[in-house]
mmCIF file of C-alpha atoms in Angstrom:
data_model
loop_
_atom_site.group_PDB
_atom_site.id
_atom_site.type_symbol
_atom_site.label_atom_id
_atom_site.label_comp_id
_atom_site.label_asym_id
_atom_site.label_seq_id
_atom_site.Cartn_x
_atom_site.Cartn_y
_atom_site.Cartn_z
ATOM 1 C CA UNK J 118 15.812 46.552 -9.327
ATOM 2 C CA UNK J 119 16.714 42.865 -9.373
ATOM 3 C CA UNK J 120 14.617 39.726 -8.564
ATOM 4 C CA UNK J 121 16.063 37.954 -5.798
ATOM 5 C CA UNK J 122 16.583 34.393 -5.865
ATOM 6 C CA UNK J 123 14.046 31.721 -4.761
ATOM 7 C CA UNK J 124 17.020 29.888 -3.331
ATOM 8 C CA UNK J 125 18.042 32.293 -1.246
ATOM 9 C CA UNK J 126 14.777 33.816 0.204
ATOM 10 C CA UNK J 127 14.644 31.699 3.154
ATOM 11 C CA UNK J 128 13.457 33.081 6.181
ATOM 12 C CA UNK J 129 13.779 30.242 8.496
ATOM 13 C CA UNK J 130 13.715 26.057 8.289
ATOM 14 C CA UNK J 131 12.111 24.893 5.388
ATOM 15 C CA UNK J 132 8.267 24.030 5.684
ATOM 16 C CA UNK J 133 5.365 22.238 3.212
ATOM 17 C CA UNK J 134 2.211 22.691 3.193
ATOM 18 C CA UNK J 135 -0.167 20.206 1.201
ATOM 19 C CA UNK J 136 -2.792 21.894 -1.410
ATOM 20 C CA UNK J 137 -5.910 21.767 -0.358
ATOM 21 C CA UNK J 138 -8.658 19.589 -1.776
ATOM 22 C CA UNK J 139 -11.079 22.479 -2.305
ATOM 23 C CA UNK J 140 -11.639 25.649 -0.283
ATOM 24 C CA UNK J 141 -15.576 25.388 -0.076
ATOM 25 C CA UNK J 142 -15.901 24.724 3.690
ATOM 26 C CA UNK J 143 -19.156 22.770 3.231
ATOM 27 C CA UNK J 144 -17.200 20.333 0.582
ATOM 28 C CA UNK J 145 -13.721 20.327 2.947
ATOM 29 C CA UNK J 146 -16.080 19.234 5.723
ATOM 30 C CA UNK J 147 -17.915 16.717 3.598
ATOM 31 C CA UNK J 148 -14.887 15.979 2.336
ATOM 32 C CA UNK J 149 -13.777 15.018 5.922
ATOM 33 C CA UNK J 150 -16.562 12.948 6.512
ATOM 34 C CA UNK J 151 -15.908 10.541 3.787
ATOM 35 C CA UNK J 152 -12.538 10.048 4.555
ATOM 36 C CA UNK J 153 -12.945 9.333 8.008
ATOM 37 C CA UNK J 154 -15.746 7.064 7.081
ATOM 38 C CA UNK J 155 -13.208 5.020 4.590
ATOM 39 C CA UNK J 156 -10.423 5.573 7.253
ATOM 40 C CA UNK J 157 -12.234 3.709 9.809
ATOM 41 C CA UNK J 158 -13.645 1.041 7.920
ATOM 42 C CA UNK J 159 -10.084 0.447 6.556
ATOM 43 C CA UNK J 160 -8.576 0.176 10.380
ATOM 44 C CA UNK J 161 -11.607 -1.967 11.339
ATOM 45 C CA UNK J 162 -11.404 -4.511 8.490
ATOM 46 C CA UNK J 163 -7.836 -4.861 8.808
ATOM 47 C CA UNK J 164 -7.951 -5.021 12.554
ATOM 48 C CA UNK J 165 -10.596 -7.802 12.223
ATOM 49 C CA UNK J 166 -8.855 -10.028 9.701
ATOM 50 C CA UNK J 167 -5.555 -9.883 11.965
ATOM 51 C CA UNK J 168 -7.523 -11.050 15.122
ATOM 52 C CA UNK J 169 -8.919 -13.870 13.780
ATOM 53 C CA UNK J 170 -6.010 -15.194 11.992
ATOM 54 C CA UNK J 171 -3.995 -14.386 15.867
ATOM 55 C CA UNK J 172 -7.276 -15.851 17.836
ATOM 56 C CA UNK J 173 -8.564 -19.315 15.029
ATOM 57 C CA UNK J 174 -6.034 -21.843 15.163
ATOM 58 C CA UNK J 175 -7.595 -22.681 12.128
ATOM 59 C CA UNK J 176 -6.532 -19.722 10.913
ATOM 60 C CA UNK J 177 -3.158 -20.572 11.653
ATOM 61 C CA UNK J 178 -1.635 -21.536 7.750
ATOM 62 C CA UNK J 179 0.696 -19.758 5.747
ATOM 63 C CA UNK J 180 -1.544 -18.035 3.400
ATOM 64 C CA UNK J 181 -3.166 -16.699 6.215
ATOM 65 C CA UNK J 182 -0.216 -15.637 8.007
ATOM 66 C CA UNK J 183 0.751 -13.581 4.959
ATOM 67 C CA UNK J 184 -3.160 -12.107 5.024
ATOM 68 C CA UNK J 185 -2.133 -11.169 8.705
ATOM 69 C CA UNK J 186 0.978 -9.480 7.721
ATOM 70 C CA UNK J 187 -0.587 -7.604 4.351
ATOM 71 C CA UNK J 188 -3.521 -6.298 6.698
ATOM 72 C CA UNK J 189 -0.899 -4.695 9.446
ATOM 73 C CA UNK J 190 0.681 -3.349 6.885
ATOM 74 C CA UNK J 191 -2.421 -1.866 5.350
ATOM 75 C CA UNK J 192 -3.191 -0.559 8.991
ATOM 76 C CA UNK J 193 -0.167 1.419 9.341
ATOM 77 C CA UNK J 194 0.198 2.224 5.718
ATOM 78 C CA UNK J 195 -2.976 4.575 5.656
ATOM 79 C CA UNK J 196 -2.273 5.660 9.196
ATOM 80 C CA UNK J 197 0.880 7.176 8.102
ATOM 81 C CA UNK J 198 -0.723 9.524 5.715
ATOM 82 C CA UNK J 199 -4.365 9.639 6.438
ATOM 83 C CA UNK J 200 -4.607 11.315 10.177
ATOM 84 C CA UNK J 201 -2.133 13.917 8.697
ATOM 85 C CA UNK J 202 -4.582 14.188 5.711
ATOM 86 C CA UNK J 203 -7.556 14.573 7.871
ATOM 87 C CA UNK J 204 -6.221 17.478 10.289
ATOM 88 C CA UNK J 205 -5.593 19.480 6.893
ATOM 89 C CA UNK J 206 -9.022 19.089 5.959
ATOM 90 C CA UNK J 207 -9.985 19.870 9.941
ATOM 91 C CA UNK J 208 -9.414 23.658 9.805
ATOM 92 C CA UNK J 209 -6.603 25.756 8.446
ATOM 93 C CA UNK J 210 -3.573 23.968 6.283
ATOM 94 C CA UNK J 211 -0.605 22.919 8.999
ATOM 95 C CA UNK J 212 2.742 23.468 7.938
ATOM 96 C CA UNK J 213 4.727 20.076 7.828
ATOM 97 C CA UNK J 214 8.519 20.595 8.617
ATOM 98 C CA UNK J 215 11.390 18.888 6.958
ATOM 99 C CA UNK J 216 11.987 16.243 8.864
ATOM 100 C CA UNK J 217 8.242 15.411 9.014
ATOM 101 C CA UNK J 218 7.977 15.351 5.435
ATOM 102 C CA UNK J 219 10.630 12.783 5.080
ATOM 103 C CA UNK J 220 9.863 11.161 7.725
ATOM 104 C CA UNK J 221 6.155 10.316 6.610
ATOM 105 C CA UNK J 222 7.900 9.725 2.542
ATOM 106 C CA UNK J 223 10.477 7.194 4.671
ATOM 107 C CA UNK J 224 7.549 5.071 5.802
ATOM 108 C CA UNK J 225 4.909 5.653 3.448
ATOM 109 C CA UNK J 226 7.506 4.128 0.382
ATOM 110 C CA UNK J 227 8.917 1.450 3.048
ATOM 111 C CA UNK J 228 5.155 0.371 3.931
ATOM 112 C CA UNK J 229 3.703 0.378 0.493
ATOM 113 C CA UNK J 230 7.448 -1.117 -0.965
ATOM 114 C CA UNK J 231 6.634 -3.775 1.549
ATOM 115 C CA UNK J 232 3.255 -4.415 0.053
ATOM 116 C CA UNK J 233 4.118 -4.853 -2.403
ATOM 117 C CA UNK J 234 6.809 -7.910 -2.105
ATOM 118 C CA UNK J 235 4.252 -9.334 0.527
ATOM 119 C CA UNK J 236 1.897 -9.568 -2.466
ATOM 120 C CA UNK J 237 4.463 -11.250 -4.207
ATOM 121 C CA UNK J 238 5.164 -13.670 -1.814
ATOM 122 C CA UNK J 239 1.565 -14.293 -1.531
ATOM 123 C CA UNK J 240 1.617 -15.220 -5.126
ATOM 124 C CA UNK J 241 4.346 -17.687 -4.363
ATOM 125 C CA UNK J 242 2.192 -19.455 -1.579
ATOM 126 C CA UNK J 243 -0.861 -19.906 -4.476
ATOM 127 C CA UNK J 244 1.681 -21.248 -6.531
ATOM 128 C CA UNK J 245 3.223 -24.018 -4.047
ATOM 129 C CA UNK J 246 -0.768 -24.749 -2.717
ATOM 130 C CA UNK J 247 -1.904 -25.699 -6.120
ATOM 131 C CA UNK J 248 0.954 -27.084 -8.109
ATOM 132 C CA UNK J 249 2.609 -28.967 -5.337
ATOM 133 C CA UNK J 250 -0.200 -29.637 -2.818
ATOM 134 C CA UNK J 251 1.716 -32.932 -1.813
ATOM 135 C CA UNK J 252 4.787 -30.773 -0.595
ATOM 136 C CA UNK J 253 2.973 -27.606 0.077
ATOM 137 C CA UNK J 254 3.508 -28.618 4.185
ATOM 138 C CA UNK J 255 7.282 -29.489 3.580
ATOM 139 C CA UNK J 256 8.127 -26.178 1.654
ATOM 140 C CA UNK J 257 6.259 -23.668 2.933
ATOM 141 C CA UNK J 258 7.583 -23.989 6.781
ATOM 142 C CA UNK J 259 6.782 -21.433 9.179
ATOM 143 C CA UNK J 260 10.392 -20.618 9.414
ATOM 144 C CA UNK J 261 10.295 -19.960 5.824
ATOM 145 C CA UNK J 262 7.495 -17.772 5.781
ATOM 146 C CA UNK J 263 8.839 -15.945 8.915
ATOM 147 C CA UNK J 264 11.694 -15.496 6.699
ATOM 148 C CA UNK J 265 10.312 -13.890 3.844
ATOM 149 C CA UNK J 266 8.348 -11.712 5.251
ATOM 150 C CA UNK J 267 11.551 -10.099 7.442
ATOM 151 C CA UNK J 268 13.365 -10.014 4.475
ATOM 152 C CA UNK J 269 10.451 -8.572 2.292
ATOM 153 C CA UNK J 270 10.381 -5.947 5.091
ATOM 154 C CA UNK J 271 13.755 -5.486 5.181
ATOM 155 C CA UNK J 272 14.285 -4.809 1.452
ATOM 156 C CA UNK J 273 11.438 -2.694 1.531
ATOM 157 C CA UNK J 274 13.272 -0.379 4.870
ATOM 158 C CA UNK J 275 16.736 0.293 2.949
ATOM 159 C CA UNK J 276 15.138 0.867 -0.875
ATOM 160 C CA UNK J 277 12.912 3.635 1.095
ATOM 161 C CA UNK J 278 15.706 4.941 3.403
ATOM 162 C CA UNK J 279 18.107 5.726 0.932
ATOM 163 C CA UNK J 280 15.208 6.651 -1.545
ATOM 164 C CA UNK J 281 14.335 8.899 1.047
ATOM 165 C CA UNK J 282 17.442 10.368 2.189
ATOM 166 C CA UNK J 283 19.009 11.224 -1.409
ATOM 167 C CA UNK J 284 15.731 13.160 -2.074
ATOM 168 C CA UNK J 285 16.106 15.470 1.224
ATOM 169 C CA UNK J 286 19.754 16.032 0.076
ATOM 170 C CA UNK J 287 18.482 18.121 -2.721
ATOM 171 C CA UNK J 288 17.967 22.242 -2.216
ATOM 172 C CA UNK J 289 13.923 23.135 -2.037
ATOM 173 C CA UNK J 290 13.122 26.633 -3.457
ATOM 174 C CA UNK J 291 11.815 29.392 -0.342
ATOM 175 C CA UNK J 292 10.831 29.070 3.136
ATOM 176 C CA UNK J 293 7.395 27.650 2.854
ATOM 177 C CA UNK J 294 5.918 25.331 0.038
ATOM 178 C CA UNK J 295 3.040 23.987 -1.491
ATOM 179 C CA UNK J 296 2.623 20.292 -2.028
ATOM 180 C CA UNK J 297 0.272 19.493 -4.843
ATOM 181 C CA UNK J 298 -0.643 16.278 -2.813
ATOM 182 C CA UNK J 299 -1.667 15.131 -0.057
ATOM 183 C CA UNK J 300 0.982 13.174 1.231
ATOM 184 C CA UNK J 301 4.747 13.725 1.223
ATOM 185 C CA UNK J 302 4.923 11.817 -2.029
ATOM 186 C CA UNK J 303 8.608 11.199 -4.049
ATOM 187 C CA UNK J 304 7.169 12.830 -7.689
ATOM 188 C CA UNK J 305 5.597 15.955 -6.150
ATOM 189 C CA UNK J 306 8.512 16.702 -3.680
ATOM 190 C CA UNK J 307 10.871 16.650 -6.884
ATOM 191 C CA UNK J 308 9.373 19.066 -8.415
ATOM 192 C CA UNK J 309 9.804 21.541 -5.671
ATOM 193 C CA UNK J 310 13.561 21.198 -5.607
ATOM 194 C CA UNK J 311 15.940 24.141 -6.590
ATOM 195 C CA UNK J 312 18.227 21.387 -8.323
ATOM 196 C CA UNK J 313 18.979 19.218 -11.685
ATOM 197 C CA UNK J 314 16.725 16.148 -10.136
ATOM 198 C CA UNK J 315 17.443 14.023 -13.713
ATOM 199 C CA UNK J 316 19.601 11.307 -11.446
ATOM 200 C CA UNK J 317 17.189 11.845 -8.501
ATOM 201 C CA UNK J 318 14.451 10.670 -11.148
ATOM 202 C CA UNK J 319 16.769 7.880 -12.551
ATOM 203 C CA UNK J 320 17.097 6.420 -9.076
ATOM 204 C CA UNK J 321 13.437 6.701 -8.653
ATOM 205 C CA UNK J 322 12.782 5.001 -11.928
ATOM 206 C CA UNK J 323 15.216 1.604 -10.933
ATOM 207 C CA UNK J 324 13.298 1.807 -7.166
ATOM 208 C CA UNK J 325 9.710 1.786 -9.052
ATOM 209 C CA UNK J 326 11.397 -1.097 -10.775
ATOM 210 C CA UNK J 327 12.664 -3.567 -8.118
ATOM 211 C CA UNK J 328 9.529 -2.536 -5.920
ATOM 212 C CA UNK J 329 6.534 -2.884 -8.850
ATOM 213 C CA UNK J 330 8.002 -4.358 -12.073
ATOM 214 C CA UNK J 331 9.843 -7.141 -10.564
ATOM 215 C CA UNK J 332 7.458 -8.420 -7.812
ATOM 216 C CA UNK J 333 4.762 -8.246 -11.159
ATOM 217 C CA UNK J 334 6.881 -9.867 -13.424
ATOM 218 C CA UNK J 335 7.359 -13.067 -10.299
ATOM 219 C CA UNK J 336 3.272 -12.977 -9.655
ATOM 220 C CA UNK J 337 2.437 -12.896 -13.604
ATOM 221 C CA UNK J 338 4.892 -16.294 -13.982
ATOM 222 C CA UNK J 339 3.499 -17.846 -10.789
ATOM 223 C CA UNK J 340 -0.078 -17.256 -12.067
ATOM 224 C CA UNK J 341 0.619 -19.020 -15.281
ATOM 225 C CA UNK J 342 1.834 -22.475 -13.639
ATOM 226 C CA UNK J 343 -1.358 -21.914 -11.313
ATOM 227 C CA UNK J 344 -3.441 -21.372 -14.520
ATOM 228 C CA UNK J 345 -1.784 -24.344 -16.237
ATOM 229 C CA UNK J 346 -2.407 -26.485 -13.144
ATOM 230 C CA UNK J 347 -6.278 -25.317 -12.825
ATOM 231 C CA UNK J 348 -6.789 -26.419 -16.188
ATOM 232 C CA UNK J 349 -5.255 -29.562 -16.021
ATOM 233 C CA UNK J 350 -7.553 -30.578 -12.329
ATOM 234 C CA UNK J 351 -10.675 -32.940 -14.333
ATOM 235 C CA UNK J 352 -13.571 -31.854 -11.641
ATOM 236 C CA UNK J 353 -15.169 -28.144 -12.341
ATOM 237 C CA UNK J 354 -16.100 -28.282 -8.789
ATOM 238 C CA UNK J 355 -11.884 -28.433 -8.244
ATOM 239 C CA UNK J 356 -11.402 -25.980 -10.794
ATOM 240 C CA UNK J 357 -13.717 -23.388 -9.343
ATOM 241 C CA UNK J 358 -12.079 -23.928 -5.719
ATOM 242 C CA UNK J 359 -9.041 -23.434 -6.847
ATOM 243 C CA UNK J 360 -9.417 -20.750 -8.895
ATOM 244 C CA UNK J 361 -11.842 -19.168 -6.037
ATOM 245 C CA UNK J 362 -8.322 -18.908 -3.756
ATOM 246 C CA UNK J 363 -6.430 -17.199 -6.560
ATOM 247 C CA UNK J 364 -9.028 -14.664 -7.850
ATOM 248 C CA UNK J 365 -9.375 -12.299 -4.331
ATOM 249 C CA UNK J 366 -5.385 -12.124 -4.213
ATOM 250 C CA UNK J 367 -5.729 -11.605 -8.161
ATOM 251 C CA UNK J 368 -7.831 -8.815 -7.499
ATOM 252 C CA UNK J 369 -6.136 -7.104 -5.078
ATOM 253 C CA UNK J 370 -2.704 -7.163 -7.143
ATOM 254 C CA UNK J 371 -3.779 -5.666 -10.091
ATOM 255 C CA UNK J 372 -5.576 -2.731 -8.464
ATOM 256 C CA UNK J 373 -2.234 -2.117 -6.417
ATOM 257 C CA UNK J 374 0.050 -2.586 -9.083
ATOM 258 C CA UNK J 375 -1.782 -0.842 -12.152
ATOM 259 C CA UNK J 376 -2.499 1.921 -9.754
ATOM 260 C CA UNK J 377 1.526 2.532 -8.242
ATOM 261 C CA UNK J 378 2.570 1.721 -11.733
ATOM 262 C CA UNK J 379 0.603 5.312 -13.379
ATOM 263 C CA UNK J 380 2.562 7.225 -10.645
ATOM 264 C CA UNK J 381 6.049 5.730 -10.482
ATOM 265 C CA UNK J 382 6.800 4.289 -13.679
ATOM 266 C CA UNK J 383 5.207 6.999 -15.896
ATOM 267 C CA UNK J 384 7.809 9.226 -17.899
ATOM 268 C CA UNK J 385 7.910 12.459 -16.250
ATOM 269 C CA UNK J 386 6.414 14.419 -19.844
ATOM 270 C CA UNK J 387 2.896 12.395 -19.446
ATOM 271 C CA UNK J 388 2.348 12.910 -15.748
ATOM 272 C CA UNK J 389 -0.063 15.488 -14.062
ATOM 273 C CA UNK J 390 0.138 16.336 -10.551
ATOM 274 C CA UNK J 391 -3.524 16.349 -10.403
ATOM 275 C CA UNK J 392 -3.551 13.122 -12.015
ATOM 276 C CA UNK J 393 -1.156 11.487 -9.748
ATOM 277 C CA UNK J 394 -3.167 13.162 -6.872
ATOM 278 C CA UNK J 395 -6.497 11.023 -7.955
ATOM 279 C CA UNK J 396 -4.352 8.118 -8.455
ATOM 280 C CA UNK J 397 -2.730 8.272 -4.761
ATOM 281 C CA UNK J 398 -6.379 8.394 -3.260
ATOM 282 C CA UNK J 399 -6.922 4.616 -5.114
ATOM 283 C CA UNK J 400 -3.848 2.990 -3.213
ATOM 284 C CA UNK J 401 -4.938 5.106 0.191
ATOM 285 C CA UNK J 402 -8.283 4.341 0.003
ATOM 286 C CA UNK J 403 -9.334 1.670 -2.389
ATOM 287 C CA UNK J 404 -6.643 -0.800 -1.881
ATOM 288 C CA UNK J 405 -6.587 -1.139 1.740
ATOM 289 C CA UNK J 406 -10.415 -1.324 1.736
ATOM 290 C CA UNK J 407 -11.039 -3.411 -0.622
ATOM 291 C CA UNK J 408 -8.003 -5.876 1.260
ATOM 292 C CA UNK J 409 -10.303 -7.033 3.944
ATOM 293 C CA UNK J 410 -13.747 -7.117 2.170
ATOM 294 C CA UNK J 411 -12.399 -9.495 -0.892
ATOM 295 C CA UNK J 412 -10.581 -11.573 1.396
ATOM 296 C CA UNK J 413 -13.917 -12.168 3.918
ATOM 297 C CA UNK J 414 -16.732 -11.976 1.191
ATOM 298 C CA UNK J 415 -14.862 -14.540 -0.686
ATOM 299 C CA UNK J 416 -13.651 -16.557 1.931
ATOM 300 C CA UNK J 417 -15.397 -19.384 3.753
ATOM 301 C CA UNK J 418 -12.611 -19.779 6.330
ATOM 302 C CA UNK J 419 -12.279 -16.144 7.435
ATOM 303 C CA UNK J 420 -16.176 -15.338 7.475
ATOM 304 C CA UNK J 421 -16.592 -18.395 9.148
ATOM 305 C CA UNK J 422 -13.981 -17.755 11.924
ATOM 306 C CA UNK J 423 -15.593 -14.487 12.303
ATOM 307 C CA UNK J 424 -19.241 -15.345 12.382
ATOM 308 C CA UNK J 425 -18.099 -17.930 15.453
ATOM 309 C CA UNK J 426 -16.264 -15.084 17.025
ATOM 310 C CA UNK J 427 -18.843 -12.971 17.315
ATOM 311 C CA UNK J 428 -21.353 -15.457 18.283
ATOM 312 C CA UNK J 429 -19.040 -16.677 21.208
ATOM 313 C CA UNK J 430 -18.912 -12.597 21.919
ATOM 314 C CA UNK J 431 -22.653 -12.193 21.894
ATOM 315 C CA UNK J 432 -22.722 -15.320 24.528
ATOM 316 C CA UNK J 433 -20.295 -14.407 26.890
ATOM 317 C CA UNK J 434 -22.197 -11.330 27.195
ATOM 318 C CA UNK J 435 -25.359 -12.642 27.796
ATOM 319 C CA UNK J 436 -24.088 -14.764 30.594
#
C-alpha cells in the first residue's frame, strides 16, 4: 500500500557500482584497449623521466627534482583509479564497497590536491631561475625544495582526509548504487546521499579553492615577473630559451587547472554528470600523458640524458 523508504531498504553493507561506459561488448572491449594503451604509456613515460632524473647527475637540479616528484605522483595518481577502471570494463561491473570507495576518493583528491601545489611550486622555481639567476643556487636549497614538497604533500593528505571522511559521514540511499563515473569522485558520490549535502558542497567549494584557485592565482603572479623579466633579456636567442623552460610547465598547468576547475568549482545548477564524466577522462588520461612527452620533446636535458641511457643500455648488451 505504501512505498517504502530508500533509506531504509538496505539489505546488507552499502555497495557502488560505476556506470558503465557502453554495453556494446565490441566497444567495452575496444574501449579496454585504448585505455590500457594510454595507461601504459602514462606509467612508462613517468617511470622514464623519474629514472633519469634518479640515474643523470646532471639531472640532479631543483626543477628537475620537482619533474621527479610531479611524475610519481602522476604514476600513482592514474594507478589509483585506472586498474579499478579497467577490471569494470574486463567483464561484468564489480561492486566497490564502502570503504573502497573512500578509500580510492581519499587518495585520488590527496594525489591530484598534491599536483596540484607541486605545479605551483614548480612555478615558483621558473620564477627564482629567471628573475634571480644570481641567487637561484642560494634560495632554492635542496633542503628547501625537500621542504616544500613534504609540506605540499602534507597539505594535500589532511584537505583530502577530512574532505573524505565528512563525505562518508553522510547516509547513501539503498543497498547497492550506481556511480555515474568512473571513479569514486566527490560531485557524483553527493548526489547519491539520502541527506541535505548544501554544507557538504560548501566545504567542497573552499577545498576546490585552496587546492585550484589559490595555487592558480600564485602561478598566474609568478608568470607575470617571468614575463616581465623575458622581455626585459636584449638577445632573442635569451628570450626564446627562457621562455622555452616556461612554456612545457605552462602547458601542462592550464590543461590541469582549466580541466579540475569545470568539475570542482562549477555551481552545482550548470553541471552534468556526463559532462563531468568526459572532463575526469582529460585529468586521467591527458594530463599525465601529456606530463612526460612535453617535458622530453621540449627538453634538451632530459632527451639527452635519455638518448645516452639507452645507448649505454644497447652497449652493455652487446658486450
Amino acid at each position: 500500500m505504501f512505498a517504502r523508504s530508500p533509506v531504509l531498504n538496505q539489505s546488507g553493507p552499502t555497495e557502488f557500482v560505476f556506470r558503465a561506459f557502453t554495453t556494446v561488448p565490441e566497444l567495452q572491449a575496444l574501449l579496454f584497449l585504448l585505455f590500457l594503451l594510454l595507461y601504459s604509456m602514462i606509467l612508462c613515460g613517468n617511470a622514464a623521466i623519474v629514472w633519469a632524473v634518479r640515474t643523470h647527475s646532471s639531472l640532479h637540479t631543483p626543477m628537475y627534482f620537482f619533474l621527479c616528484n610531479l611524475s610519481f605522483l602522476e604514476i600513482c595518481y592514474t594507478s589509483v583509479v585506472v586498474p579499478l577502471m579497467l577490471a569494470n570494463l574486463w567483464g561484468a561491473r564489480k561492486p566497490i564497497p564502502l570503504a573502497g570507495c573512500g578509500a580510492q576518493m581519499f587518495f585520488f583528491v590527496a594525489l591530484g590536491s598534491a599536483d596540484c601545489f607541486l605545479l605551483a611550486i614548480m612555478a615558483y622555481d621558473r620564477y627564482v631561475a629567471i628573475c634571480h639567476p644570481l641567487r637561484y643556487t642560494l634560495i632554492m636549497t635542496q633542503k628547501l625544495c625537500v621542504r616544500m614538497v613534504l609540506c605540499a604533500l602534507g597539505l594535500a593528505l589532511l584537505l583530502s582526509l577530512q574532505l573524505a571522511c565528512l563525505i562518508f559521514t553522510l547516509p547513501f540511499c539503498g543497498h547497492r548504487r550506481e556511480i555515474n563515473h568512473f571513479l569514486c569522485d566527490v560531485p557524483p558520490v553527493l548526489r547519491l546521499a539520502c541527506a541535505d549535502i548544501r554544507v557538504h558542497q560548501a566545504v567542497l567549494y573552499v577545498v576546490g579553492i585552496l587546492v585550484l584557485t589559490v595555487p592558480f592565482l600564485l602561478i598566474c603572479v609568478s608568470y607575470v615577473f617571468i614575463a616581465s623579466a623575458i622581455l626585459r633579456i636584449r638577445s632573442a636567442e635569451g628570450r626564446r630559451r627562457a621562455f622555452s623552460t616556461c612554456s612545457s610547465h605552462l602547458t601542462v598547468v592550464l590543461l590541469q587547472y582549466g580541466c579540475c576547475s569545470l568539475v570542482y568549482l562549477r555551481p552545482r545548477s550548470s553541471t552534468s554528470e556526463d559532462e563531468d564524466r568526459q572532463i575526469a577522462l582529460v585529468y586521467t588520461f591527458v594530463t599525465p600523458l601529456l606530463n612526460p612527452l612535453i617535458y622530453t620533446l621540449r627538453n634538451k636535458d632530459v632527451k639527452g640524458a635519455l638518448r645516452n641511457a639507452i645507448a649505454s643500455k644497447a652497449a652493455s648488451d652487446t658486450r
